[in-house]
Short mmCIF file of N, CA and C and ligand atoms in Angstrom, two decimals:
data_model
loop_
_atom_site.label_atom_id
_atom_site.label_comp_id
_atom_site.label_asym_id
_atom_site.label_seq_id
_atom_site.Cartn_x
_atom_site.Cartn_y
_atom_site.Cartn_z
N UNK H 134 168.38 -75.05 160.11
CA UNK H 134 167.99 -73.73 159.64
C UNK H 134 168.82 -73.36 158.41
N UNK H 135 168.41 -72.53 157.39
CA UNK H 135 168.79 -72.03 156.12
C UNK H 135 169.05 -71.07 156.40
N UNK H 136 170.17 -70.58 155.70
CA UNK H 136 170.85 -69.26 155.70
C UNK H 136 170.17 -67.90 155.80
N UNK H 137 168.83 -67.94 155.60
CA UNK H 137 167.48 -67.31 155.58
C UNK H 137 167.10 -67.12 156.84
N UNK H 138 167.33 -68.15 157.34
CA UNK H 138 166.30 -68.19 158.99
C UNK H 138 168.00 -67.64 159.78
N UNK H 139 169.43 -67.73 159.54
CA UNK H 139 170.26 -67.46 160.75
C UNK H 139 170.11 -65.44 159.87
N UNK H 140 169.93 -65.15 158.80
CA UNK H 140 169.80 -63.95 158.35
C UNK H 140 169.00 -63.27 159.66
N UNK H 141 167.40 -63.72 159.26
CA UNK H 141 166.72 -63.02 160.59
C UNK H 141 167.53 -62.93 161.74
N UNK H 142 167.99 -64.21 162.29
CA UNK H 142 168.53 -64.02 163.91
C UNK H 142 169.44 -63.43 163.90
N UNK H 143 170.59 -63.03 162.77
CA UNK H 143 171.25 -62.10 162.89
C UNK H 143 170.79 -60.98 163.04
N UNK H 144 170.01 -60.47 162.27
CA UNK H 144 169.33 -59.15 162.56
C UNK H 144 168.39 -58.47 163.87
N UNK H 145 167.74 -59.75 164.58
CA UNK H 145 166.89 -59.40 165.66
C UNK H 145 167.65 -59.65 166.76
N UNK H 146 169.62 -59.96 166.30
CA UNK H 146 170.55 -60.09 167.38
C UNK H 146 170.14 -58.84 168.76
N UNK H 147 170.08 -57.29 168.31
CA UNK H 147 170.47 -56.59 168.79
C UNK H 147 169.38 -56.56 169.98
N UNK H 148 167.96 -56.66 169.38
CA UNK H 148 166.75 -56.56 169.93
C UNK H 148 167.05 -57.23 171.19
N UNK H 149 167.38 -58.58 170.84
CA UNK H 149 167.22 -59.46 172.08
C UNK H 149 168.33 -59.44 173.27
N UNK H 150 169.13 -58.72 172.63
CA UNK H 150 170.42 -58.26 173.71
C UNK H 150 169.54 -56.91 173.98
N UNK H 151 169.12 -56.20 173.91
CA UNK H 151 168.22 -55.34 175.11
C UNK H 151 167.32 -56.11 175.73
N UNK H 152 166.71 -56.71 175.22
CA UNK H 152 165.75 -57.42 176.16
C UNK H 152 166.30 -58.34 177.28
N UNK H 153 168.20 -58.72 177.07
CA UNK H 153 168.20 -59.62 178.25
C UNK H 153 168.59 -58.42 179.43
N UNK H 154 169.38 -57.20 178.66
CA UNK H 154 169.39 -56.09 179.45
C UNK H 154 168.57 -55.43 180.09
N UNK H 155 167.56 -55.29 179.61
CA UNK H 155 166.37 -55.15 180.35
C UNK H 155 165.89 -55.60 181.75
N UNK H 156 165.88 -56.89 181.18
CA UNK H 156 165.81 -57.56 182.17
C UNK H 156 166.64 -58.05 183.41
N UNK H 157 167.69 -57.79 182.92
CA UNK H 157 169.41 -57.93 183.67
C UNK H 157 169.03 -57.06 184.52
N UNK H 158 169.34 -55.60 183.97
CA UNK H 158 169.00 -54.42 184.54
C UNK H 158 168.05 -54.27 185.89
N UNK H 159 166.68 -54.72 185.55
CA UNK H 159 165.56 -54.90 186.68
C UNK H 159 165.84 -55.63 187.55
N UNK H 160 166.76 -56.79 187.15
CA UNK H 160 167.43 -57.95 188.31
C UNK H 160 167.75 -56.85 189.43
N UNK H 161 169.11 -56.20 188.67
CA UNK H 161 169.86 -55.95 189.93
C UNK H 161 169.60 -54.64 190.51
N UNK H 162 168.25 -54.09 189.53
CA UNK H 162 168.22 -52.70 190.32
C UNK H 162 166.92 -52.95 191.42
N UNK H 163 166.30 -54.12 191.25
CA UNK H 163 165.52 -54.50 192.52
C UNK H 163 165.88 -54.78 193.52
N UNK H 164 167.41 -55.65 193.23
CA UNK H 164 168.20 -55.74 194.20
C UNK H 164 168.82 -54.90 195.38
N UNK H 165 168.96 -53.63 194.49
CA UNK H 165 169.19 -52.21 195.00
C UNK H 165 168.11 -51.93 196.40
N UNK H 166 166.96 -51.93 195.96
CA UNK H 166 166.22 -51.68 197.20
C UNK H 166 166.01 -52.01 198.08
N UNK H 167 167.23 -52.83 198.46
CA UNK H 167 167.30 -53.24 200.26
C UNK H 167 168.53 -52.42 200.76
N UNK H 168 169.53 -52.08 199.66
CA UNK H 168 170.48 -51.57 200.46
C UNK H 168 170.49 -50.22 200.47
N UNK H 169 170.66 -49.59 201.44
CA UNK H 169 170.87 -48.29 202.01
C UNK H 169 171.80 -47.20 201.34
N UNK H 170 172.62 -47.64 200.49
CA UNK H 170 173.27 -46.85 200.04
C UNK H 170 173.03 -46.99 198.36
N UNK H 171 172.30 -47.60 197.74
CA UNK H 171 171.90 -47.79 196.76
C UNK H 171 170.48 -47.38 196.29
N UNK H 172 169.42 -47.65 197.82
CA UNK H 172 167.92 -47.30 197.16
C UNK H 172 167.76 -45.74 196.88
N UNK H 173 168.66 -44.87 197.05
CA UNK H 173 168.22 -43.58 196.17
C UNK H 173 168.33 -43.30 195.34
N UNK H 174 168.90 -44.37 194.19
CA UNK H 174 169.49 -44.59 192.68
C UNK H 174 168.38 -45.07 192.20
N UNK H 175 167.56 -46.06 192.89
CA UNK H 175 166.67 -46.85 192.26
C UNK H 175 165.34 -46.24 191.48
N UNK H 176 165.50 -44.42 191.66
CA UNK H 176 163.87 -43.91 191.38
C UNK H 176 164.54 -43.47 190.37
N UNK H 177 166.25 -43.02 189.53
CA UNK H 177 166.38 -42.64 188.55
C UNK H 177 167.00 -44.09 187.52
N UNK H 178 167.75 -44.96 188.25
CA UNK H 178 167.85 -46.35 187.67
C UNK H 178 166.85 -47.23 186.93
N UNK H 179 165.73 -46.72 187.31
CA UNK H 179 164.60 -47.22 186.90
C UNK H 179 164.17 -47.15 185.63
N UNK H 180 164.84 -46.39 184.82
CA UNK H 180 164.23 -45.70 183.96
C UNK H 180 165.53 -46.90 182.57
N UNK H 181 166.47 -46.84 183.26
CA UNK H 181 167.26 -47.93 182.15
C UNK H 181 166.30 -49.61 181.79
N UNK H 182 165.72 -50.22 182.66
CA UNK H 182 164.79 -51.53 181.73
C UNK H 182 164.27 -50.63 180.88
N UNK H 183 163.42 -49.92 181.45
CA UNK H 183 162.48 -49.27 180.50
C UNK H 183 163.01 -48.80 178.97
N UNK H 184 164.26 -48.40 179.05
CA UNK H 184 164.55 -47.54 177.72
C UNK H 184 165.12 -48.41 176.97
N UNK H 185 165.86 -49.64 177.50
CA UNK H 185 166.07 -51.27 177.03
C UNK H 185 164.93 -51.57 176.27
N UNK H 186 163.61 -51.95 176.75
CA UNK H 186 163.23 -52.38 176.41
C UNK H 186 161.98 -51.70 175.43
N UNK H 187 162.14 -50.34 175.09
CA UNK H 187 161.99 -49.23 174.40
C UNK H 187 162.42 -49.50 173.28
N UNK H 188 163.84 -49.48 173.23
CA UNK H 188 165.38 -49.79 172.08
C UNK H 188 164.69 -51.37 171.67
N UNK H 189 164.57 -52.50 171.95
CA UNK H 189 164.05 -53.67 172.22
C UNK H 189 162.77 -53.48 170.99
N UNK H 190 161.63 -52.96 171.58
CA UNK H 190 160.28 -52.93 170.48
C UNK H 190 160.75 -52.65 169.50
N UNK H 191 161.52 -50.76 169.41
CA UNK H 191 161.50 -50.54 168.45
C UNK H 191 162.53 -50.82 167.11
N UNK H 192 163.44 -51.59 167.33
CA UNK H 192 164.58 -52.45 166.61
C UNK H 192 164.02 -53.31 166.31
N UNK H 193 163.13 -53.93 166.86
CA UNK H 193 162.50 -55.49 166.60
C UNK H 193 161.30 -54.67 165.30
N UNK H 194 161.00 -53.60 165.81
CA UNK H 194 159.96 -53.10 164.42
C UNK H 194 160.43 -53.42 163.73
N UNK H 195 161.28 -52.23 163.55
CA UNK H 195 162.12 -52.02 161.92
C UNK H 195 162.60 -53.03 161.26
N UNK H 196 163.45 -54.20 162.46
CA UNK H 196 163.98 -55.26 161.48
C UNK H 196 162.42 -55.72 160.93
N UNK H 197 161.96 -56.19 161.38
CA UNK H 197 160.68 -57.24 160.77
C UNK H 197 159.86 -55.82 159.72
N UNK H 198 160.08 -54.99 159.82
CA UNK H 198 159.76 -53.97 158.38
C UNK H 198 161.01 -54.56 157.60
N UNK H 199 162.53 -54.30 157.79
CA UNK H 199 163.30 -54.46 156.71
C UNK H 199 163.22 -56.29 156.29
N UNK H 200 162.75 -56.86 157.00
CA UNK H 200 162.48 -58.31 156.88
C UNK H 200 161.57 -58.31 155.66
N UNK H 201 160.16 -57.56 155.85
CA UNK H 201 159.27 -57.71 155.34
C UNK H 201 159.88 -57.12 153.88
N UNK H 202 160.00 -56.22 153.56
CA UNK H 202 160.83 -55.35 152.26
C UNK H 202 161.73 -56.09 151.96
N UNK H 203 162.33 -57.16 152.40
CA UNK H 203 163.64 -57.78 151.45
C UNK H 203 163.06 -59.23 151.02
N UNK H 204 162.00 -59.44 151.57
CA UNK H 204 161.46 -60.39 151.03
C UNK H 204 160.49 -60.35 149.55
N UNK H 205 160.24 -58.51 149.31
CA UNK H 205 159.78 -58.37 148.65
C UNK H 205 160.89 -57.89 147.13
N UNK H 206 162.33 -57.92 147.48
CA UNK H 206 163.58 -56.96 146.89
C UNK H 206 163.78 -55.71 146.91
N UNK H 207 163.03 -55.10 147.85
CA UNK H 207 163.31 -53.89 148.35
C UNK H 207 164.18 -53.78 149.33
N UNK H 208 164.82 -52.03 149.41
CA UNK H 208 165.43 -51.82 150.59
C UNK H 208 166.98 -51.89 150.65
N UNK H 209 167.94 -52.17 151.23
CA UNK H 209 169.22 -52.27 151.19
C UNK H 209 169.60 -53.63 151.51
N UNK H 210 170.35 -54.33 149.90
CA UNK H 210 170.20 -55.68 149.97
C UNK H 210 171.22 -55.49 148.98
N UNK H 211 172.08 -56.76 149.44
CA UNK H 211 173.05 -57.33 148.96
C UNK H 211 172.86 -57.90 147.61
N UNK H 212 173.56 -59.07 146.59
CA UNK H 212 173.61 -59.38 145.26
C UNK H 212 173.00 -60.38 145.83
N UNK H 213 173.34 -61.44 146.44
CA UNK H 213 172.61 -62.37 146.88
C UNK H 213 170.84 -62.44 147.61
N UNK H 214 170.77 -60.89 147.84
CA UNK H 214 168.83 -60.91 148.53
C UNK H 214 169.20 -60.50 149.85
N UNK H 215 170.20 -60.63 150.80
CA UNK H 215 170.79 -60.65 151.97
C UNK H 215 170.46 -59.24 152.68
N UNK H 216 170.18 -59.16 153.60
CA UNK H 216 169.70 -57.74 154.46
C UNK H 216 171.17 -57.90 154.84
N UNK H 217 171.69 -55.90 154.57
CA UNK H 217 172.74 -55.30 154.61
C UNK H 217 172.81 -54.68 156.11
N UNK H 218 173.55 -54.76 157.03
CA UNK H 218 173.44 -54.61 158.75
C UNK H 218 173.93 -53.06 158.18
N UNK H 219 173.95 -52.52 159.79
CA UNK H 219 174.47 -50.87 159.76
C UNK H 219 175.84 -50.52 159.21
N UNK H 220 176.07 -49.46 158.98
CA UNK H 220 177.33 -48.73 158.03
C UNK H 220 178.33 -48.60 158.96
N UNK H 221 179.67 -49.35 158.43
CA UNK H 221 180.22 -49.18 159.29
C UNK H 221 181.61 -48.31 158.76
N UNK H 222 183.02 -47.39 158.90
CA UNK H 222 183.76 -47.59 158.65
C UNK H 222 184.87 -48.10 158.48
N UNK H 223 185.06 -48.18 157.25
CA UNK H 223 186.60 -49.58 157.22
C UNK H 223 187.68 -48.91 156.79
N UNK H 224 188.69 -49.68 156.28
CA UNK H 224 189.91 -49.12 156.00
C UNK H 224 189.84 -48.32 154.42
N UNK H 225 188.53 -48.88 153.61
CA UNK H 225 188.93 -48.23 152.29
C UNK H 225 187.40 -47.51 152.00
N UNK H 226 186.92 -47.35 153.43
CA UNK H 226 185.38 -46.62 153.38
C UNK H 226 184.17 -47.09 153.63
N UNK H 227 183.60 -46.63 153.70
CA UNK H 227 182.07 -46.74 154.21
C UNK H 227 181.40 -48.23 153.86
N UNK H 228 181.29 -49.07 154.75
CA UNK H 228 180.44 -50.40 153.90
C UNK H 228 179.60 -50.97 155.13
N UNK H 229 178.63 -51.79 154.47
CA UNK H 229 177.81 -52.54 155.09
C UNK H 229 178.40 -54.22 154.59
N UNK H 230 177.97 -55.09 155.77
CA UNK H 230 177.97 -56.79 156.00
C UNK H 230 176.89 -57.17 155.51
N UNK H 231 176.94 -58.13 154.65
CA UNK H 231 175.57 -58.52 154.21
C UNK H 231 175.09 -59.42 155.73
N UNK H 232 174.11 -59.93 155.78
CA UNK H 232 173.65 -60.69 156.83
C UNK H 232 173.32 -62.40 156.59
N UNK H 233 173.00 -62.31 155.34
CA UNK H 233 173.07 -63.69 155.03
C UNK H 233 174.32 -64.57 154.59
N UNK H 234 175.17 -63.32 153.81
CA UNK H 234 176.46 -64.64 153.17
C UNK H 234 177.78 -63.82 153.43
N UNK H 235 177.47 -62.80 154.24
CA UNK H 235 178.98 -62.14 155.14
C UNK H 235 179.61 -61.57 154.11
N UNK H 236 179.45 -61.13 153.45
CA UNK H 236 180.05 -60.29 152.34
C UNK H 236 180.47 -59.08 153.14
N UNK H 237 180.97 -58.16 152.55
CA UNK H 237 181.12 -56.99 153.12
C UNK H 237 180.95 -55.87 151.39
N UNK H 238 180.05 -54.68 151.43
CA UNK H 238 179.38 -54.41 150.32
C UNK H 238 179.82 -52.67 150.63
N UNK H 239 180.77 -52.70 149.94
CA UNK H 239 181.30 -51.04 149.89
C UNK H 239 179.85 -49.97 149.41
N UNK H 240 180.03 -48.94 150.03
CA UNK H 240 178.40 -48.10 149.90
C UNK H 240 178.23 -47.94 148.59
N UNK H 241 179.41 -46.98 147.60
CA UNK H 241 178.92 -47.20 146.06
C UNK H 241 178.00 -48.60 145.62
N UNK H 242 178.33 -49.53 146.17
CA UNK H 242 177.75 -50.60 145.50
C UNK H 242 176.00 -50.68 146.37
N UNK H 243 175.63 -49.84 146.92
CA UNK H 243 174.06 -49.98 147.21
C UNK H 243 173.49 -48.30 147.71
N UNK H 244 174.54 -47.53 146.85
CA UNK H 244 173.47 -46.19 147.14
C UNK H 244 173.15 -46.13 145.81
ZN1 ZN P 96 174.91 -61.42 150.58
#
């Protein structure tokens, strides 16, 4: 794979960590409904796969929108073409990680 293709999987990282949560989640809250001191959790517990996998669709949108837009040079992108992950704070301010070549891109440099 090209630095292109681990870009995407960096980005649809988050998606798919809800989706194993999701699914994690449903494991053990099915599990719940044999035991007695647990199945009255299970009618409001229920509601966590679901919002997993809520978080899940709609992250997986957006990246494959910001996928689609950086393929075109739109959007929030690094010098290299690289989709810029969320804002984080650092020690000398506000920056984003590029996703393809790990840069780290202080905000002046992409507002
Ligand atoms: Zn870059």
């Amino acid at each position: 794979m090209n630095r292109w293709d681990w870009m995407a999987v960096r980005a649809f990282v988050p998606a798919v960590f809800a989706l194993v949560v999701a699914a994690g989640s449903m494991w053990i809250i099915y599990g719940w409904q044999s035991s007695p001191y647990l199945a009255g959790m299970v009618s409001t517990a229920r509601w966590i796969p679901l919002a997993a996998l809520a978080f899940a669709v709609v992250h997986g949108a957006w990246v494959s929108y910001r996928l689609w837009q950086a393929e075109r040079g739109e959007g929030l992108l690094c010098e290299c073409g690289g989709l810029l992950s969320a804002e984080h704070d650092g020690r000398y301010g506000p920056y984003r990680r590029c996703l393809a070549c790990s840069r780290n891109v202080a905000r002046r440099n992409y507002e």
